[in-house]
Amino acid sequence: MIDRFATMVATFFWVGNARWAPGTMGSIAAAPVGWAMLEFGGKPALLTGVLIASLLGWWAASRHMRVRDRRDDPQEIVIDEAAGLWIGYLALPDAGWAGCLAGLVLFRVIDIWKPGPIGWADRRLKGSLGVMVDDLMAGMLAALLLGGGYWMMEQWA
């Protein structure tokens, strides 16, 4: 029962079992959830979602990897994408669809590209910590770039 719950969390309600691009599918599935938290609960709800997804995801990824005897960063674990995407959404001024779409695309580009310290974390950190940290860092960079983009638009408007 606990193992099934851990797999459900780790795969973000089994979305991570998608045959094609599970990380992208997990991010796409997490986008409307992040939008709803931001729209109906504001940034406090979204931040709470990030914290829960990060902590529960860390535990679930560890349990899933141990039960399945998996190492490194199994593709089916996508709770890290949800948490990272939602970190990016924290920089949005509101829950508008354009900002959420921009955040989704920007997060995926950064998560796939893994520039600088994000790539270092992906290569060096192992276990469930390694699964989570690179995506959380990608979300932080996405938030920084999204926030900077919104700030620049305000200055030029």
mmCIF file of the C-alpha atoms, coordinates in Angstrom:
data_MODEL
# 
_entry.id   MODEL 
# 
loop_
_atom_site.group_PDB 
_atom_site.id 
_atom_site.type_symbol 
_atom_site.label_atom_id 
_atom_site.label_alt_id 
_atom_site.label_comp_id 
_atom_site.label_asym_id 
_atom_site.label_entity_id 
_atom_site.label_seq_id 
_atom_site.pdbx_PDB_ins_code 
_atom_site.Cartn_x 
_atom_site.Cartn_y 
_atom_site.Cartn_z 
_atom_site.occupancy 
_atom_site.B_iso_or_equiv 
_atom_site.pdbx_formal_charge 
_atom_site.auth_seq_id 
_atom_site.auth_comp_id 
_atom_site.auth_asym_id 
_atom_site.auth_atom_id 
_atom_site.pdbx_PDB_model_num 
ATOM 1   C CA . MET A 1 1   ? 0.000  0.000  0.000   1.00 0.00 ? 1   MET A CA 1 
ATOM 2   C CA . ILE A 1 2   ? 2.772  2.459  0.954   1.00 0.00 ? 2   ILE A CA 1 
ATOM 3   C CA . ASP A 1 3   ? 4.813  1.420  -2.091  1.00 0.00 ? 3   ASP A CA 1 
ATOM 4   C CA . ARG A 1 4   ? 1.849  2.036  -4.399  1.00 0.00 ? 4   ARG A CA 1 
ATOM 5   C CA . PHE A 1 5   ? 1.301  5.463  -2.822  1.00 0.00 ? 5   PHE A CA 1 
ATOM 6   C CA . ALA A 1 6   ? 4.998  6.286  -3.272  1.00 0.00 ? 6   ALA A CA 1 
ATOM 7   C CA . THR A 1 7   ? 4.828  5.282  -6.933  1.00 0.00 ? 7   THR A CA 1 
ATOM 8   C CA . MET A 1 8   ? 1.678  7.358  -7.435  1.00 0.00 ? 8   MET A CA 1 
ATOM 9   C CA . VAL A 1 9   ? 3.408  10.417 -5.957  1.00 0.00 ? 9   VAL A CA 1 
ATOM 10  C CA . ALA A 1 10  ? 6.746  9.824  -7.696  1.00 0.00 ? 10  ALA A CA 1 
ATOM 11  C CA . THR A 1 11  ? 5.077  9.428  -11.099 1.00 0.00 ? 11  THR A CA 1 
ATOM 12  C CA . PHE A 1 12  ? 2.660  12.339 -10.463 1.00 0.00 ? 12  PHE A CA 1 
ATOM 13  C CA . PHE A 1 13  ? -0.439 10.138 -10.583 1.00 0.00 ? 13  PHE A CA 1 
ATOM 14  C CA . TRP A 1 14  ? 1.171  7.731  -13.070 1.00 0.00 ? 14  TRP A CA 1 
ATOM 15  C CA . VAL A 1 15  ? 1.749  10.401 -15.742 1.00 0.00 ? 15  VAL A CA 1 
ATOM 16  C CA . GLY A 1 16  ? 5.444  9.491  -15.586 1.00 0.00 ? 16  GLY A CA 1 
ATOM 17  C CA . ASN A 1 17  ? 4.592  6.123  -17.124 1.00 0.00 ? 17  ASN A CA 1 
ATOM 18  C CA . ALA A 1 18  ? 3.940  7.847  -20.462 1.00 0.00 ? 18  ALA A CA 1 
ATOM 19  C CA . ARG A 1 19  ? 5.869  6.160  -23.266 1.00 0.00 ? 19  ARG A CA 1 
ATOM 20  C CA . TRP A 1 20  ? 6.895  9.414  -24.921 1.00 0.00 ? 20  TRP A CA 1 
ATOM 21  C CA . ALA A 1 21  ? 8.727  12.247 -23.093 1.00 0.00 ? 21  ALA A CA 1 
ATOM 22  C CA . PRO A 1 22  ? 7.566  11.469 -19.541 1.00 0.00 ? 22  PRO A CA 1 
ATOM 23  C CA . GLY A 1 23  ? 9.279  14.585 -18.135 1.00 0.00 ? 23  GLY A CA 1 
ATOM 24  C CA . THR A 1 24  ? 7.440  16.830 -20.567 1.00 0.00 ? 24  THR A CA 1 
ATOM 25  C CA . MET A 1 25  ? 4.175  14.972 -19.960 1.00 0.00 ? 25  MET A CA 1 
ATOM 26  C CA . GLY A 1 26  ? 4.658  15.366 -16.209 1.00 0.00 ? 26  GLY A CA 1 
ATOM 27  C CA . SER A 1 27  ? 5.263  19.096 -16.627 1.00 0.00 ? 27  SER A CA 1 
ATOM 28  C CA . ILE A 1 28  ? 2.192  19.457 -18.854 1.00 0.00 ? 28  ILE A CA 1 
ATOM 29  C CA . ALA A 1 29  ? 0.088  17.583 -16.284 1.00 0.00 ? 29  ALA A CA 1 
ATOM 30  C CA . ALA A 1 30  ? 1.464  19.739 -13.452 1.00 0.00 ? 30  ALA A CA 1 
ATOM 31  C CA . ALA A 1 31  ? 0.806  23.032 -15.276 1.00 0.00 ? 31  ALA A CA 1 
ATOM 32  C CA . PRO A 1 32  ? -2.980 23.213 -14.679 1.00 0.00 ? 32  PRO A CA 1 
ATOM 33  C CA . VAL A 1 33  ? -2.487 22.136 -11.062 1.00 0.00 ? 33  VAL A CA 1 
ATOM 34  C CA . GLY A 1 34  ? 0.029  24.951 -10.562 1.00 0.00 ? 34  GLY A CA 1 
ATOM 35  C CA . TRP A 1 35  ? -2.297 27.377 -12.345 1.00 0.00 ? 35  TRP A CA 1 
ATOM 36  C CA . ALA A 1 36  ? -5.201 26.367 -10.061 1.00 0.00 ? 36  ALA A CA 1 
ATOM 37  C CA . MET A 1 37  ? -3.118 26.810 -6.911  1.00 0.00 ? 37  MET A CA 1 
ATOM 38  C CA . LEU A 1 38  ? -2.031 30.264 -8.091  1.00 0.00 ? 38  LEU A CA 1 
ATOM 39  C CA . GLU A 1 39  ? -5.499 31.292 -9.290  1.00 0.00 ? 39  GLU A CA 1 
ATOM 40  C CA . PHE A 1 40  ? -7.503 30.131 -6.286  1.00 0.00 ? 40  PHE A CA 1 
ATOM 41  C CA . GLY A 1 41  ? -4.995 30.230 -3.426  1.00 0.00 ? 41  GLY A CA 1 
ATOM 42  C CA . GLY A 1 42  ? -2.397 32.726 -4.587  1.00 0.00 ? 42  GLY A CA 1 
ATOM 43  C CA . LYS A 1 43  ? 1.318  32.451 -4.016  1.00 0.00 ? 43  LYS A CA 1 
ATOM 44  C CA . PRO A 1 44  ? 0.955  31.041 -0.468  1.00 0.00 ? 44  PRO A CA 1 
ATOM 45  C CA . ALA A 1 45  ? -0.946 28.036 -1.876  1.00 0.00 ? 45  ALA A CA 1 
ATOM 46  C CA . LEU A 1 46  ? 1.566  27.620 -4.687  1.00 0.00 ? 46  LEU A CA 1 
ATOM 47  C CA . LEU A 1 47  ? 4.505  27.792 -2.271  1.00 0.00 ? 47  LEU A CA 1 
ATOM 48  C CA . THR A 1 48  ? 2.790  25.216 -0.060  1.00 0.00 ? 48  THR A CA 1 
ATOM 49  C CA . GLY A 1 49  ? 2.376  23.004 -3.130  1.00 0.00 ? 49  GLY A CA 1 
ATOM 50  C CA . VAL A 1 50  ? 6.077  23.384 -3.944  1.00 0.00 ? 50  VAL A CA 1 
ATOM 51  C CA . LEU A 1 51  ? 7.083  22.425 -0.402  1.00 0.00 ? 51  LEU A CA 1 
ATOM 52  C CA . ILE A 1 52  ? 4.755  19.429 -0.260  1.00 0.00 ? 52  ILE A CA 1 
ATOM 53  C CA . ALA A 1 53  ? 5.759  18.198 -3.732  1.00 0.00 ? 53  ALA A CA 1 
ATOM 54  C CA . SER A 1 54  ? 9.444  18.641 -2.900  1.00 0.00 ? 54  SER A CA 1 
ATOM 55  C CA . LEU A 1 55  ? 9.414  16.873 0.461   1.00 0.00 ? 55  LEU A CA 1 
ATOM 56  C CA . LEU A 1 56  ? 6.888  14.189 -0.414  1.00 0.00 ? 56  LEU A CA 1 
ATOM 57  C CA . GLY A 1 57  ? 8.556  13.783 -3.817  1.00 0.00 ? 57  GLY A CA 1 
ATOM 58  C CA . TRP A 1 58  ? 11.955 13.263 -2.222  1.00 0.00 ? 58  TRP A CA 1 
ATOM 59  C CA . TRP A 1 59  ? 10.525 10.523 0.000   1.00 0.00 ? 59  TRP A CA 1 
ATOM 60  C CA . ALA A 1 60  ? 8.446  8.961  -2.806  1.00 0.00 ? 60  ALA A CA 1 
ATOM 61  C CA . ALA A 1 61  ? 11.337 8.969  -5.272  1.00 0.00 ? 61  ALA A CA 1 
ATOM 62  C CA . SER A 1 62  ? 13.562 7.265  -2.712  1.00 0.00 ? 62  SER A CA 1 
ATOM 63  C CA . ARG A 1 63  ? 10.956 4.622  -1.929  1.00 0.00 ? 63  ARG A CA 1 
ATOM 64  C CA . HIS A 1 64  ? 10.089 4.050  -5.601  1.00 0.00 ? 64  HIS A CA 1 
ATOM 65  C CA . MET A 1 65  ? 13.758 3.692  -6.551  1.00 0.00 ? 65  MET A CA 1 
ATOM 66  C CA . ARG A 1 66  ? 14.398 1.243  -3.699  1.00 0.00 ? 66  ARG A CA 1 
ATOM 67  C CA . VAL A 1 67  ? 11.326 -0.907 -4.407  1.00 0.00 ? 67  VAL A CA 1 
ATOM 68  C CA . ARG A 1 68  ? 12.018 -1.010 -8.155  1.00 0.00 ? 68  ARG A CA 1 
ATOM 69  C CA . ASP A 1 69  ? 15.783 -1.408 -7.616  1.00 0.00 ? 69  ASP A CA 1 
ATOM 70  C CA . ARG A 1 70  ? 16.389 1.653  -9.793  1.00 0.00 ? 70  ARG A CA 1 
ATOM 71  C CA . ARG A 1 71  ? 19.356 3.986  -9.643  1.00 0.00 ? 71  ARG A CA 1 
ATOM 72  C CA . ASP A 1 72  ? 20.176 7.469  -10.886 1.00 0.00 ? 72  ASP A CA 1 
ATOM 73  C CA . ASP A 1 73  ? 17.123 9.343  -12.212 1.00 0.00 ? 73  ASP A CA 1 
ATOM 74  C CA . PRO A 1 74  ? 14.404 7.006  -13.528 1.00 0.00 ? 74  PRO A CA 1 
ATOM 75  C CA . GLN A 1 75  ? 12.366 8.626  -16.307 1.00 0.00 ? 75  GLN A CA 1 
ATOM 76  C CA . GLU A 1 76  ? 9.054  7.724  -14.743 1.00 0.00 ? 76  GLU A CA 1 
ATOM 77  C CA . ILE A 1 77  ? 9.708  9.880  -11.671 1.00 0.00 ? 77  ILE A CA 1 
ATOM 78  C CA . VAL A 1 78  ? 8.201  13.252 -12.620 1.00 0.00 ? 78  VAL A CA 1 
ATOM 79  C CA . ILE A 1 79  ? 7.161  14.760 -9.280  1.00 0.00 ? 79  ILE A CA 1 
ATOM 80  C CA . ASP A 1 80  ? 10.409 16.719 -9.542  1.00 0.00 ? 80  ASP A CA 1 
ATOM 81  C CA . GLU A 1 81  ? 9.120  18.342 -12.740 1.00 0.00 ? 81  GLU A CA 1 
ATOM 82  C CA . ALA A 1 82  ? 5.939  19.395 -10.939 1.00 0.00 ? 82  ALA A CA 1 
ATOM 83  C CA . ALA A 1 83  ? 7.839  20.971 -8.051  1.00 0.00 ? 83  ALA A CA 1 
ATOM 84  C CA . GLY A 1 84  ? 10.322 22.695 -10.371 1.00 0.00 ? 84  GLY A CA 1 
ATOM 85  C CA . LEU A 1 85  ? 7.616  24.069 -12.650 1.00 0.00 ? 85  LEU A CA 1 
ATOM 86  C CA . TRP A 1 86  ? 5.690  25.438 -9.686  1.00 0.00 ? 86  TRP A CA 1 
ATOM 87  C CA . ILE A 1 87  ? 8.810  27.205 -8.430  1.00 0.00 ? 87  ILE A CA 1 
ATOM 88  C CA . GLY A 1 88  ? 8.942  28.956 -11.795 1.00 0.00 ? 88  GLY A CA 1 
ATOM 89  C CA . TYR A 1 89  ? 5.281  29.934 -11.435 1.00 0.00 ? 89  TYR A CA 1 
ATOM 90  C CA . LEU A 1 90  ? 6.090  31.731 -8.171  1.00 0.00 ? 90  LEU A CA 1 
ATOM 91  C CA . ALA A 1 91  ? 7.575  34.565 -10.272 1.00 0.00 ? 91  ALA A CA 1 
ATOM 92  C CA . LEU A 1 92  ? 4.344  35.135 -12.188 1.00 0.00 ? 92  LEU A CA 1 
ATOM 93  C CA . PRO A 1 93  ? 2.380  38.260 -11.247 1.00 0.00 ? 93  PRO A CA 1 
ATOM 94  C CA . ASP A 1 94  ? -0.915 36.407 -11.758 1.00 0.00 ? 94  ASP A CA 1 
ATOM 95  C CA . ALA A 1 95  ? -2.344 33.164 -13.085 1.00 0.00 ? 95  ALA A CA 1 
ATOM 96  C CA . GLY A 1 96  ? -2.732 34.331 -16.687 1.00 0.00 ? 96  GLY A CA 1 
ATOM 97  C CA . TRP A 1 97  ? -2.509 31.596 -19.285 1.00 0.00 ? 97  TRP A CA 1 
ATOM 98  C CA . ALA A 1 98  ? 0.268  33.320 -21.259 1.00 0.00 ? 98  ALA A CA 1 
ATOM 99  C CA . GLY A 1 99  ? 2.564  33.503 -18.235 1.00 0.00 ? 99  GLY A CA 1 
ATOM 100 C CA . CYS A 1 100 ? 1.839  29.899 -17.274 1.00 0.00 ? 100 CYS A CA 1 
ATOM 101 C CA . LEU A 1 101 ? 2.567  28.736 -20.820 1.00 0.00 ? 101 LEU A CA 1 
ATOM 102 C CA . ALA A 1 102 ? 5.777  30.792 -20.934 1.00 0.00 ? 102 ALA A CA 1 
ATOM 103 C CA . GLY A 1 103 ? 6.782  29.336 -17.568 1.00 0.00 ? 103 GLY A CA 1 
ATOM 104 C CA . LEU A 1 104 ? 6.128  25.797 -18.783 1.00 0.00 ? 104 LEU A CA 1 
ATOM 105 C CA . VAL A 1 105 ? 8.178  26.237 -21.963 1.00 0.00 ? 105 VAL A CA 1 
ATOM 106 C CA . LEU A 1 106 ? 11.002 28.048 -20.180 1.00 0.00 ? 106 LEU A CA 1 
ATOM 107 C CA . PHE A 1 107 ? 11.166 25.443 -17.420 1.00 0.00 ? 107 PHE A CA 1 
ATOM 108 C CA . ARG A 1 108 ? 11.283 22.550 -19.908 1.00 0.00 ? 108 ARG A CA 1 
ATOM 109 C CA . VAL A 1 109 ? 14.028 24.207 -21.969 1.00 0.00 ? 109 VAL A CA 1 
ATOM 110 C CA . ILE A 1 110 ? 16.135 24.788 -18.857 1.00 0.00 ? 110 ILE A CA 1 
ATOM 111 C CA . ASP A 1 111 ? 15.420 21.310 -17.475 1.00 0.00 ? 111 ASP A CA 1 
ATOM 112 C CA . ILE A 1 112 ? 16.449 19.626 -20.732 1.00 0.00 ? 112 ILE A CA 1 
ATOM 113 C CA . TRP A 1 113 ? 19.446 21.909 -21.374 1.00 0.00 ? 113 TRP A CA 1 
ATOM 114 C CA . LYS A 1 114 ? 20.686 21.820 -17.742 1.00 0.00 ? 114 LYS A CA 1 
ATOM 115 C CA . PRO A 1 115 ? 23.054 24.801 -17.876 1.00 0.00 ? 115 PRO A CA 1 
ATOM 116 C CA . GLY A 1 116 ? 25.881 25.346 -15.369 1.00 0.00 ? 116 GLY A CA 1 
ATOM 117 C CA . PRO A 1 117 ? 25.198 24.241 -11.804 1.00 0.00 ? 117 PRO A CA 1 
ATOM 118 C CA . ILE A 1 118 ? 21.973 22.493 -12.840 1.00 0.00 ? 118 ILE A CA 1 
ATOM 119 C CA . GLY A 1 119 ? 23.954 20.110 -15.031 1.00 0.00 ? 119 GLY A CA 1 
ATOM 120 C CA . TRP A 1 120 ? 26.518 19.673 -12.271 1.00 0.00 ? 120 TRP A CA 1 
ATOM 121 C CA . ALA A 1 121 ? 23.779 18.701 -9.815  1.00 0.00 ? 121 ALA A CA 1 
ATOM 122 C CA . ASP A 1 122 ? 22.249 16.312 -12.347 1.00 0.00 ? 122 ASP A CA 1 
ATOM 123 C CA . ARG A 1 123 ? 25.584 14.549 -12.901 1.00 0.00 ? 123 ARG A CA 1 
ATOM 124 C CA . ARG A 1 124 ? 26.921 14.535 -9.332  1.00 0.00 ? 124 ARG A CA 1 
ATOM 125 C CA . LEU A 1 125 ? 24.004 14.136 -6.938  1.00 0.00 ? 125 LEU A CA 1 
ATOM 126 C CA . LYS A 1 126 ? 22.661 10.610 -6.642  1.00 0.00 ? 126 LYS A CA 1 
ATOM 127 C CA . GLY A 1 127 ? 19.528 9.011  -5.312  1.00 0.00 ? 127 GLY A CA 1 
ATOM 128 C CA . SER A 1 128 ? 16.304 10.851 -4.657  1.00 0.00 ? 128 SER A CA 1 
ATOM 129 C CA . LEU A 1 129 ? 18.197 14.024 -3.759  1.00 0.00 ? 129 LEU A CA 1 
ATOM 130 C CA . GLY A 1 130 ? 19.713 14.044 -7.240  1.00 0.00 ? 130 GLY A CA 1 
ATOM 131 C CA . VAL A 1 131 ? 16.302 13.363 -8.767  1.00 0.00 ? 131 VAL A CA 1 
ATOM 132 C CA . MET A 1 132 ? 14.801 16.418 -7.078  1.00 0.00 ? 132 MET A CA 1 
ATOM 133 C CA . VAL A 1 133 ? 17.574 19.020 -6.889  1.00 0.00 ? 133 VAL A CA 1 
ATOM 134 C CA . ASP A 1 134 ? 18.299 19.609 -10.586 1.00 0.00 ? 134 ASP A CA 1 
ATOM 135 C CA . ASP A 1 135 ? 14.618 20.264 -11.293 1.00 0.00 ? 135 ASP A CA 1 
ATOM 136 C CA . LEU A 1 136 ? 14.246 22.542 -8.289  1.00 0.00 ? 136 LEU A CA 1 
ATOM 137 C CA . MET A 1 137 ? 17.276 24.491 -9.536  1.00 0.00 ? 137 MET A CA 1 
ATOM 138 C CA . ALA A 1 138 ? 15.793 24.613 -13.052 1.00 0.00 ? 138 ALA A CA 1 
ATOM 139 C CA . GLY A 1 139 ? 12.612 26.028 -11.518 1.00 0.00 ? 139 GLY A CA 1 
ATOM 140 C CA . MET A 1 140 ? 14.619 28.681 -9.670  1.00 0.00 ? 140 MET A CA 1 
ATOM 141 C CA . LEU A 1 141 ? 16.349 29.750 -12.877 1.00 0.00 ? 141 LEU A CA 1 
ATOM 142 C CA . ALA A 1 142 ? 13.013 29.795 -14.707 1.00 0.00 ? 142 ALA A CA 1 
ATOM 143 C CA . ALA A 1 143 ? 11.574 31.967 -11.910 1.00 0.00 ? 143 ALA A CA 1 
ATOM 144 C CA . LEU A 1 144 ? 14.522 34.339 -12.137 1.00 0.00 ? 144 LEU A CA 1 
ATOM 145 C CA . LEU A 1 145 ? 14.164 34.680 -15.909 1.00 0.00 ? 145 LEU A CA 1 
ATOM 146 C CA . LEU A 1 146 ? 10.362 34.969 -15.802 1.00 0.00 ? 146 LEU A CA 1 
ATOM 147 C CA . GLY A 1 147 ? 10.502 37.563 -13.041 1.00 0.00 ? 147 GLY A CA 1 
ATOM 148 C CA . GLY A 1 148 ? 13.181 39.487 -14.922 1.00 0.00 ? 148 GLY A CA 1 
ATOM 149 C CA . GLY A 1 149 ? 11.117 39.355 -18.092 1.00 0.00 ? 149 GLY A CA 1 
ATOM 150 C CA . TYR A 1 150 ? 8.042  40.706 -16.334 1.00 0.00 ? 150 TYR A CA 1 
ATOM 151 C CA . TRP A 1 151 ? 10.109 43.426 -14.671 1.00 0.00 ? 151 TRP A CA 1 
ATOM 152 C CA . MET A 1 152 ? 11.557 44.500 -18.038 1.00 0.00 ? 152 MET A CA 1 
ATOM 153 C CA . MET A 1 153 ? 8.082  44.589 -19.607 1.00 0.00 ? 153 MET A CA 1 
ATOM 154 C CA . GLU A 1 154 ? 6.880  46.844 -16.780 1.00 0.00 ? 154 GLU A CA 1 
ATOM 155 C CA . GLN A 1 155 ? 9.834  49.198 -17.277 1.00 0.00 ? 155 GLN A CA 1 
ATOM 156 C CA . TRP A 1 156 ? 9.233  49.511 -21.008 1.00 0.00 ? 156 TRP A CA 1 
ATOM 157 C CA . ALA A 1 157 ? 5.446  49.734 -20.864 1.00 0.00 ? 157 ALA A CA 1 
# 
